Amino acid sequence: MKVEAITLREIQMPLVHFFETSFSRTHNRRILLATADCGGISGWGECVAGEDPFYSSEWVETAWLTIKHYLAPAVLGRELASARDGAALMARVRGHRMAKAAVENALWDAEAKQKNVPLWKLLGGTRREIQCGVSIGIQDSVDQLLDKIHIELAAGYRRIKLKVKPGWDLKVLERVRARWPDMVLSCDANSAYTLNEVEHLRKFDQFHLLMIEQPLWSDDIYYHARLQRQLQTAICLDESIRQARDAAAAVETGACRIVNIKVGRVGGFTEAKRVHDVCQANNIPVWCGGMLESGVGRAHNIALSTLENFCLPGDVSASKRYWKEDIIEPEVEVTPQGTIVIGDDPGTGYRVREDLIEKLTVRRETIREAEK
Ligand code: OSB
Ligand code: MG
């Protein structure tokens, strides 16, 4: 597989409903898509970097420049035996994992198409149906939140995750639990607390949450281990796990009992598989996180979720929860039982709607070997 060109596109898509976390509120997504042209086949990848460097240090502009100046030149013109080789060629660049994942995942997509196999099989997946949960952002009122939860439970979703922050936490959880005492519920703080708030965080235990995601600093493992010893609720790490070595350190120190795997956060499918394997070897269940992806990234998350140790419902939900019209066909649909059924079609099993992408594109650039 020879990589002849990498094309970057920025598309803009308004969310059906704003999404608010402890760090920001998003109404409109700027999404960077990367395509890798390899011998007449185009593989697609999505960069999950945000509009701002608030979830992590990466954002759309750094990803664009890093791919253009370093990552695309590292793989262009090279004869790759597999997408995994692409990851190795880009390894010299430190960090910039979301940018790397966009390119590497485009190569995996191309490889699956070239070999005429489903991407999920190429990744080593086994599941034929995956379990879905939803992540519900901070709302303007608790009543609005309760309405949203009601809608998602009626749609069949198997786990509700609520975004929390100081001032939108215990009182909200109390009202939610009062109405649904038994539903599978978790929360995600996106690093909104510190160790000064241990007593406060201990109060979360009364709500019997499946987990509390990333309560402390986004780059921390050690203090999460201290916190985990003082909580009954399982800690799940998201931001802190950037590579398999972090997962190993988290396991060794007892910093979490569950891991959220986001393929963009860890730099691509190759590292995501390694994180999965480290967790599996240590009996740590994992689930697939989301970054408000368009259909391209969503389809990749679905493929990843078929790996064996993805045994908890992921933040992988239907296209229509985010978009009026998604850029893949068919759109991602969730069964009334809250699952996504995995097909046998080659590649992701979803066709990329290039006509629609063309209309949504605000900038585009193709990088070729000659321009190295
Ligand atoms: O922490 O999981 C997170 C969205 C943007 C940034 C960070 C996170 C999220 C979500 C949304 O929780 C998950 C989804 O795509 O539905
Ligand atoms: Mg999270």
Short mmCIF file of C-alpha atoms and ligand atoms in Angstrom, two decimals:
data_model
loop_
_atom_site.label_atom_id
_atom_site.label_comp_id
_atom_site.label_asym_id
_atom_site.label_seq_id
_atom_site.Cartn_x
_atom_site.Cartn_y
_atom_site.Cartn_z
CA MET A 1 0.00 0.00 0.00
CA LYS A 2 1.66 3.19 -1.19
CA VAL A 3 0.39 6.51 0.16
CA GLU A 4 0.16 8.88 -2.79
CA ALA A 5 -1.67 11.83 -1.29
CA ILE A 6 -3.21 13.03 1.95
CA THR A 7 -6.11 15.46 1.67
CA LEU A 8 -7.24 17.57 4.59
CA ARG A 9 -10.71 19.06 4.72
CA GLU A 10 -12.33 21.20 7.35
CA ILE A 11 -16.08 20.83 7.46
CA GLN A 12 -18.43 22.75 9.71
CA MET A 13 -21.50 21.11 11.16
CA PRO A 14 -23.96 22.60 13.66
CA LEU A 15 -24.94 20.27 16.50
CA VAL A 16 -28.67 19.53 16.84
CA HIS A 17 -28.33 20.63 20.50
CA PHE A 18 -25.40 22.36 22.18
CA PHE A 19 -23.06 20.16 24.20
CA GLU A 20 -21.71 21.52 27.47
CA THR A 21 -18.91 20.04 29.56
CA SER A 22 -17.12 21.42 32.62
CA PHE A 23 -14.74 23.20 30.21
CA SER A 24 -16.96 24.64 27.44
CA ARG A 25 -20.21 24.76 25.51
CA THR A 26 -20.12 23.77 21.82
CA HIS A 27 -22.80 24.72 19.30
CA ASN A 28 -20.94 24.24 16.04
CA ARG A 29 -18.32 21.64 15.29
CA ARG A 30 -15.30 22.29 13.14
CA ILE A 31 -14.22 18.86 11.95
CA LEU A 32 -10.98 18.00 10.23
CA LEU A 33 -11.24 15.02 7.90
CA ALA A 34 -8.19 13.34 6.39
CA THR A 35 -8.21 11.10 3.34
CA ALA A 36 -5.32 8.88 2.32
CA ASP A 37 -5.14 7.97 -1.38
CA CYS A 38 -3.46 4.63 -1.86
CA GLY A 39 -3.51 3.03 -5.31
CA GLY A 40 -6.98 4.12 -6.35
CA ILE A 41 -8.43 3.55 -2.88
CA SER A 42 -9.32 6.38 -0.50
CA GLY A 43 -9.29 5.80 3.22
CA TRP A 44 -11.05 8.28 5.51
CA GLY A 45 -10.07 9.41 8.99
CA GLU A 46 -11.50 12.01 11.36
CA CYS A 47 -9.44 14.20 13.65
CA VAL A 48 -11.27 14.53 16.96
CA ALA A 49 -9.38 17.64 18.09
CA GLY A 50 -11.79 20.27 19.35
CA GLU A 51 -12.41 23.84 18.27
CA ASP A 52 -10.32 24.96 21.26
CA PRO A 53 -7.44 23.43 23.26
CA PHE A 54 -9.66 22.80 26.31
CA TYR A 55 -10.17 19.02 26.38
CA SER A 56 -6.51 18.53 25.51
CA SER A 57 -3.77 20.75 24.12
CA GLU A 58 -4.66 19.89 20.54
CA TRP A 59 -7.17 21.81 18.47
CA VAL A 60 -8.15 21.98 14.81
CA GLU A 61 -5.38 24.38 13.74
CA THR A 62 -2.51 22.51 15.43
CA ALA A 63 -3.74 19.25 13.96
CA TRP A 64 -3.95 20.72 10.46
CA LEU A 65 -0.43 22.15 10.58
CA THR A 66 1.10 19.07 12.19
CA ILE A 67 -0.39 16.77 9.56
CA LYS A 68 0.62 19.10 6.74
CA HIS A 69 4.22 19.67 7.83
CA TYR A 70 5.15 16.44 9.61
CA LEU A 71 2.72 13.53 9.57
CA ALA A 72 1.72 13.48 5.90
CA PRO A 73 5.37 13.85 4.76
CA ALA A 74 6.32 10.95 7.08
CA VAL A 75 4.01 8.50 5.29
CA LEU A 76 3.80 9.91 1.73
CA GLY A 77 5.52 7.86 -0.94
CA ARG A 78 6.17 5.02 1.49
CA GLU A 79 5.30 1.42 0.75
CA LEU A 80 3.37 0.25 3.82
CA ALA A 81 2.67 -3.40 4.58
CA SER A 82 -0.14 -2.26 6.87
CA ALA A 83 -1.60 0.83 8.53
CA ARG A 84 0.42 -0.10 11.61
CA ASP A 85 3.58 0.79 9.68
CA GLY A 86 2.12 4.28 9.26
CA ALA A 87 1.92 4.65 13.04
CA ALA A 88 5.60 3.72 13.33
CA LEU A 89 6.61 6.28 10.69
CA MET A 90 4.79 9.06 12.56
CA ALA A 91 6.12 8.08 16.00
CA ARG A 92 9.02 10.50 15.81
CA VAL A 93 6.57 13.38 16.31
CA ARG A 94 5.90 13.84 20.01
CA GLY A 95 2.30 14.18 21.13
CA HIS A 96 -0.22 15.45 18.53
CA ARG A 97 -2.05 12.18 18.98
CA MET A 98 -5.37 13.32 17.54
CA ALA A 99 -3.58 14.51 14.40
CA LYS A 100 -1.75 11.17 14.15
CA ALA A 101 -4.97 9.21 14.64
CA ALA A 102 -6.66 11.04 11.75
CA VAL A 103 -3.91 9.90 9.38
CA GLU A 104 -3.41 6.43 10.82
CA ASN A 105 -7.11 5.65 10.86
CA ALA A 106 -7.44 6.77 7.24
CA LEU A 107 -4.73 4.21 6.46
CA TRP A 108 -6.63 1.48 8.35
CA ASP A 109 -9.75 2.39 6.40
CA ALA A 110 -7.79 2.15 3.13
CA GLU A 111 -6.22 -1.15 4.19
CA ALA A 112 -9.60 -2.68 5.03
CA LYS A 113 -11.01 -1.57 1.68
CA GLN A 114 -7.97 -2.84 -0.19
CA LYS A 115 -8.14 -6.24 1.52
CA ASN A 116 -11.92 -6.23 1.08
CA VAL A 117 -12.51 -7.06 4.75
CA PRO A 118 -14.58 -5.31 7.42
CA LEU A 119 -12.49 -2.82 9.40
CA TRP A 120 -13.68 -4.38 12.67
CA LYS A 121 -12.25 -7.76 11.62
CA LEU A 122 -8.97 -6.18 10.55
CA LEU A 123 -8.76 -4.61 14.03
CA GLY A 124 -9.30 -8.01 15.65
CA GLY A 125 -12.88 -7.45 16.82
CA THR A 126 -15.22 -10.27 17.79
CA ARG A 127 -18.47 -8.63 18.83
CA ARG A 128 -21.40 -8.69 16.38
CA GLU A 129 -23.44 -6.21 18.40
CA ILE A 130 -22.18 -3.42 20.62
CA GLN A 131 -23.83 -1.78 23.61
CA CYS A 132 -24.60 1.93 23.53
CA GLY A 133 -24.86 4.59 26.18
CA VAL A 134 -25.26 8.34 25.92
CA SER A 135 -23.34 11.27 27.28
CA ILE A 136 -25.63 14.14 28.24
CA GLY A 137 -24.12 17.58 28.64
CA ILE A 138 -24.81 20.22 31.25
CA GLN A 139 -28.21 21.80 30.57
CA ASP A 140 -29.76 25.17 31.39
CA SER A 141 -32.00 23.53 33.99
CA VAL A 142 -32.41 20.21 35.77
CA ASP A 143 -35.91 19.87 34.29
CA GLN A 144 -34.42 20.03 30.81
CA LEU A 145 -31.91 17.38 31.79
CA LEU A 146 -34.66 15.08 33.11
CA ASP A 147 -36.55 15.46 29.81
CA LYS A 148 -33.43 14.50 27.89
CA ILE A 149 -32.74 11.45 30.05
CA HIS A 150 -36.34 10.33 29.59
CA ILE A 151 -35.99 10.52 25.79
CA GLU A 152 -32.73 8.55 25.75
CA LEU A 153 -34.03 5.81 28.05
CA ALA A 154 -37.12 5.51 25.86
CA ALA A 155 -34.82 5.13 22.84
CA GLY A 156 -33.26 2.11 24.56
CA TYR A 157 -29.84 3.41 25.63
CA ARG A 158 -28.28 1.22 28.30
CA ARG A 159 -26.31 3.73 30.29
CA ILE A 160 -26.71 7.42 30.94
CA LYS A 161 -23.61 9.51 31.59
CA LEU A 162 -24.04 13.01 32.95
CA LYS A 163 -21.51 15.77 32.68
CA VAL A 164 -20.82 17.28 36.10
CA LYS A 165 -18.89 20.20 37.53
CA PRO A 166 -18.95 22.04 40.88
CA GLY A 167 -22.44 23.52 41.14
CA TRP A 168 -23.95 20.96 38.71
CA ASP A 169 -23.38 17.71 40.52
CA LEU A 170 -24.89 16.43 43.80
CA LYS A 171 -28.23 18.22 43.52
CA VAL A 172 -28.59 17.10 39.93
CA LEU A 173 -27.67 13.49 40.70
CA GLU A 174 -30.11 13.50 43.59
CA ARG A 175 -33.01 14.51 41.35
CA VAL A 176 -32.03 12.03 38.66
CA ARG A 177 -31.71 9.15 41.12
CA ALA A 178 -35.01 10.08 42.79
CA ARG A 179 -36.75 9.60 39.45
CA TRP A 180 -34.73 6.58 38.19
CA PRO A 181 -33.40 4.69 41.23
CA ASP A 182 -32.15 1.71 39.22
CA MET A 183 -30.85 2.93 35.89
CA VAL A 184 -27.21 2.48 34.98
CA LEU A 185 -25.79 5.92 35.63
CA SER A 186 -22.33 7.44 35.53
CA CYS A 187 -20.83 10.90 35.49
CA ASP A 188 -17.91 12.68 33.84
CA ALA A 189 -16.17 15.68 35.43
CA ASN A 190 -13.56 16.35 32.74
CA SER A 191 -11.05 17.33 35.44
CA ALA A 192 -13.31 19.79 37.26
CA TYR A 193 -12.23 18.84 40.82
CA THR A 194 -9.09 18.82 42.94
CA LEU A 195 -7.95 16.82 45.94
CA ASN A 196 -9.31 19.60 48.17
CA GLU A 197 -12.74 18.24 47.25
CA VAL A 198 -12.31 14.64 48.38
CA GLU A 199 -15.06 14.95 51.00
CA HIS A 200 -17.37 16.38 48.35
CA LEU A 201 -16.49 13.60 45.87
CA ARG A 202 -17.16 10.97 48.55
CA LYS A 203 -20.77 12.15 48.56
CA PHE A 204 -21.10 10.82 45.00
CA ASP A 205 -20.93 7.29 46.47
CA GLN A 206 -24.54 7.50 47.68
CA PHE A 207 -25.79 7.51 44.06
CA HIS A 208 -24.36 4.10 43.16
CA LEU A 209 -22.78 5.30 39.99
CA LEU A 210 -21.23 2.83 37.58
CA MET A 211 -18.22 5.17 37.54
CA ILE A 212 -16.99 8.70 37.92
CA GLU A 213 -14.93 9.71 34.92
CA GLN A 214 -11.80 11.86 35.16
CA PRO A 215 -12.54 13.75 38.39
CA LEU A 216 -9.03 15.25 38.70
CA TRP A 217 -6.36 16.83 36.48
CA SER A 218 -6.21 15.78 32.87
CA ASP A 219 -2.53 14.75 33.09
CA ASP A 220 -2.69 12.99 36.44
CA ILE A 221 -2.53 9.36 37.48
CA TYR A 222 -0.93 9.49 40.94
CA TYR A 223 -3.55 11.64 42.69
CA HIS A 224 -6.37 9.66 41.11
CA ALA A 225 -4.87 6.63 42.87
CA ARG A 226 -5.05 8.50 46.17
CA LEU A 227 -8.63 9.48 45.44
CA GLN A 228 -9.69 5.99 44.32
CA ARG A 229 -8.62 4.60 47.71
CA GLN A 230 -11.09 6.98 49.35
CA LEU A 231 -14.07 6.33 47.08
CA GLN A 232 -16.41 3.38 46.72
CA THR A 233 -17.36 4.51 43.23
CA ALA A 234 -15.07 3.24 40.47
CA ILE A 235 -12.92 5.90 38.85
CA CYS A 236 -12.71 5.74 35.07
CA LEU A 237 -9.82 7.56 33.42
CA ASP A 238 -10.27 9.35 30.10
CA GLU A 239 -7.92 12.33 29.54
CA SER A 240 -5.07 10.82 31.60
CA ILE A 241 -4.68 7.73 29.42
CA ARG A 242 -2.70 8.81 26.35
CA GLN A 243 -0.98 5.50 25.67
CA ALA A 244 -0.76 1.90 26.86
CA ARG A 245 1.98 2.80 29.33
CA ASP A 246 -0.41 5.19 31.10
CA ALA A 247 -2.98 2.40 31.37
CA ALA A 248 -0.31 0.13 32.87
CA ALA A 249 0.67 2.83 35.38
CA ALA A 250 -2.97 3.45 36.28
CA VAL A 251 -3.51 -0.27 36.87
CA GLU A 252 -0.34 -0.60 38.93
CA THR A 253 -1.14 2.36 41.15
CA GLY A 254 -4.88 1.63 41.43
CA ALA A 255 -5.79 4.98 39.87
CA CYS A 256 -8.92 3.61 38.18
CA ARG A 257 -11.04 0.50 37.82
CA ILE A 258 -12.33 1.28 34.32
CA VAL A 259 -10.76 2.89 31.25
CA ASN A 260 -12.39 4.98 28.53
CA ILE A 261 -10.62 4.41 25.21
CA LYS A 262 -10.81 7.18 22.62
CA VAL A 263 -8.91 6.32 19.49
CA GLY A 264 -7.99 9.96 18.85
CA ARG A 265 -6.75 10.60 22.37
CA VAL A 266 -4.28 7.71 22.20
CA GLY A 267 -3.04 8.46 18.67
CA GLY A 268 -4.78 5.89 16.49
CA PHE A 269 -6.03 2.31 16.28
CA THR A 270 -2.62 0.74 16.87
CA GLU A 271 -2.21 2.34 20.30
CA ALA A 272 -5.93 1.94 21.08
CA LYS A 273 -5.51 -1.82 20.63
CA ARG A 274 -2.51 -1.77 22.95
CA VAL A 275 -4.46 0.09 25.64
CA HIS A 276 -7.27 -2.42 25.21
CA ASP A 277 -4.85 -5.33 25.61
CA VAL A 278 -3.15 -3.92 28.73
CA CYS A 279 -6.55 -3.40 30.35
CA GLN A 280 -7.78 -6.84 29.33
CA ALA A 281 -4.68 -8.52 30.78
CA ASN A 282 -5.39 -6.73 34.07
CA ASN A 283 -9.16 -7.34 34.19
CA ILE A 284 -9.96 -3.68 33.70
CA PRO A 285 -13.09 -3.29 31.55
CA VAL A 286 -12.99 -0.64 28.85
CA TRP A 287 -15.56 1.25 26.80
CA CYS A 288 -15.35 3.49 23.77
CA GLY A 289 -15.54 7.21 24.40
CA GLY A 290 -16.83 9.79 21.94
CA MET A 291 -15.79 13.28 20.86
CA LEU A 292 -18.96 14.45 19.10
CA GLU A 293 -17.78 12.78 15.92
CA SER A 294 -19.26 12.98 12.48
CA GLY A 295 -20.12 9.69 10.84
CA VAL A 296 -16.53 9.04 9.77
CA GLY A 297 -15.18 8.97 13.33
CA ARG A 298 -18.37 7.38 14.62
CA ALA A 299 -17.99 4.44 12.20
CA HIS A 300 -14.41 3.98 13.43
CA ASN A 301 -15.56 4.01 17.05
CA ILE A 302 -18.08 1.31 16.22
CA ALA A 303 -15.39 -0.88 14.66
CA LEU A 304 -13.12 -0.42 17.68
CA SER A 305 -15.96 -1.29 20.07
CA THR A 306 -16.11 -4.83 18.66
CA LEU A 307 -12.89 -5.77 20.49
CA GLU A 308 -13.51 -8.27 23.24
CA ASN A 309 -12.74 -6.17 26.32
CA PHE A 310 -15.18 -3.39 25.33
CA CYS A 311 -17.65 -4.85 27.78
CA LEU A 312 -19.36 -1.67 29.02
CA PRO A 313 -21.72 0.51 26.93
CA GLY A 314 -19.80 3.19 25.03
CA ASP A 315 -20.53 6.83 24.21
CA VAL A 316 -21.27 5.61 20.71
CA SER A 317 -24.77 6.66 19.84
CA ALA A 318 -26.99 7.38 16.85
CA SER A 319 -26.09 10.02 14.26
CA LYS A 320 -29.39 11.81 14.77
CA ARG A 321 -28.54 12.70 18.37
CA TYR A 322 -25.85 15.03 16.99
CA TRP A 323 -26.63 15.87 13.38
CA LYS A 324 -29.57 16.85 11.24
CA GLU A 325 -27.83 15.02 8.43
CA ASP A 326 -24.72 12.88 8.91
CA ILE A 327 -21.96 12.54 6.31
CA ILE A 328 -22.25 8.75 6.05
CA GLU A 329 -24.83 6.44 4.54
CA PRO A 330 -26.61 4.77 6.17
CA GLU A 331 -26.53 6.94 9.27
CA VAL A 332 -25.62 5.22 12.54
CA GLU A 333 -28.78 3.77 14.05
CA VAL A 334 -29.32 2.22 17.43
CA THR A 335 -31.78 -0.64 18.03
CA PRO A 336 -34.64 -0.28 20.55
CA GLN A 337 -32.45 -2.50 22.78
CA GLY A 338 -29.71 0.14 22.78
CA THR A 339 -27.26 -1.66 20.54
CA ILE A 340 -25.59 -1.24 17.17
CA VAL A 341 -25.55 -4.31 14.97
CA ILE A 342 -22.27 -5.00 13.17
CA GLY A 343 -22.40 -5.99 9.52
CA ASP A 344 -20.04 -7.90 7.24
CA ASP A 345 -19.49 -5.26 4.56
CA PRO A 346 -15.88 -4.38 3.79
CA GLY A 347 -14.38 -1.20 5.27
CA THR A 348 -16.49 0.53 7.91
CA GLY A 349 -19.72 -0.63 6.33
CA TYR A 350 -20.78 3.02 5.95
CA ARG A 351 -20.41 4.97 2.71
CA VAL A 352 -18.90 8.44 2.99
CA ARG A 353 -21.16 11.06 1.36
CA GLU A 354 -18.58 13.06 -0.56
CA ASP A 355 -21.26 15.22 -2.19
CA LEU A 356 -22.47 16.42 1.19
CA ILE A 357 -18.92 16.83 2.50
CA GLU A 358 -18.15 19.02 -0.50
CA LYS A 359 -20.99 21.36 0.52
CA LEU A 360 -19.83 21.50 4.15
CA THR A 361 -16.16 22.06 3.32
CA VAL A 362 -14.70 25.45 4.22
CA ARG A 363 -11.09 24.63 3.41
CA ARG A 364 -9.19 21.88 1.71
CA GLU A 365 -5.57 21.04 0.95
CA THR A 366 -3.88 18.07 -0.69
CA ILE A 367 -0.36 17.12 0.31
CA ARG A 368 1.70 15.03 -2.11
CA GLU A 369 5.14 13.54 -2.04
CA ALA A 370 6.61 16.12 -4.38
CA GLU A 371 5.77 18.83 -1.88
CA LYS A 372 7.81 17.18 0.87
O1 OSB B 1 -15.02 13.61 28.08
O2 OSB B 1 -16.06 12.08 27.06
C1 OSB B 1 -15.71 13.27 27.13
C2 OSB B 1 -17.34 15.29 24.32
C3 OSB B 1 -16.33 16.20 24.04
C4 OSB B 1 -15.19 16.17 24.79
C5 OSB B 1 -15.03 15.24 25.81
C6 OSB B 1 -16.01 14.30 26.08
C7 OSB B 1 -17.20 14.36 25.34
C8 OSB B 1 -18.34 13.49 25.58
C9 OSB B 1 -19.27 13.28 24.43
O3 OSB B 1 -18.62 13.02 26.65
C10 OSB B 1 -19.35 11.89 23.97
C11 OSB B 1 -20.10 11.79 22.68
O4 OSB B 1 -19.48 11.91 21.59
O5 OSB B 1 -21.31 11.60 22.73
MG MG B 2 -14.69 11.95 29.37
#
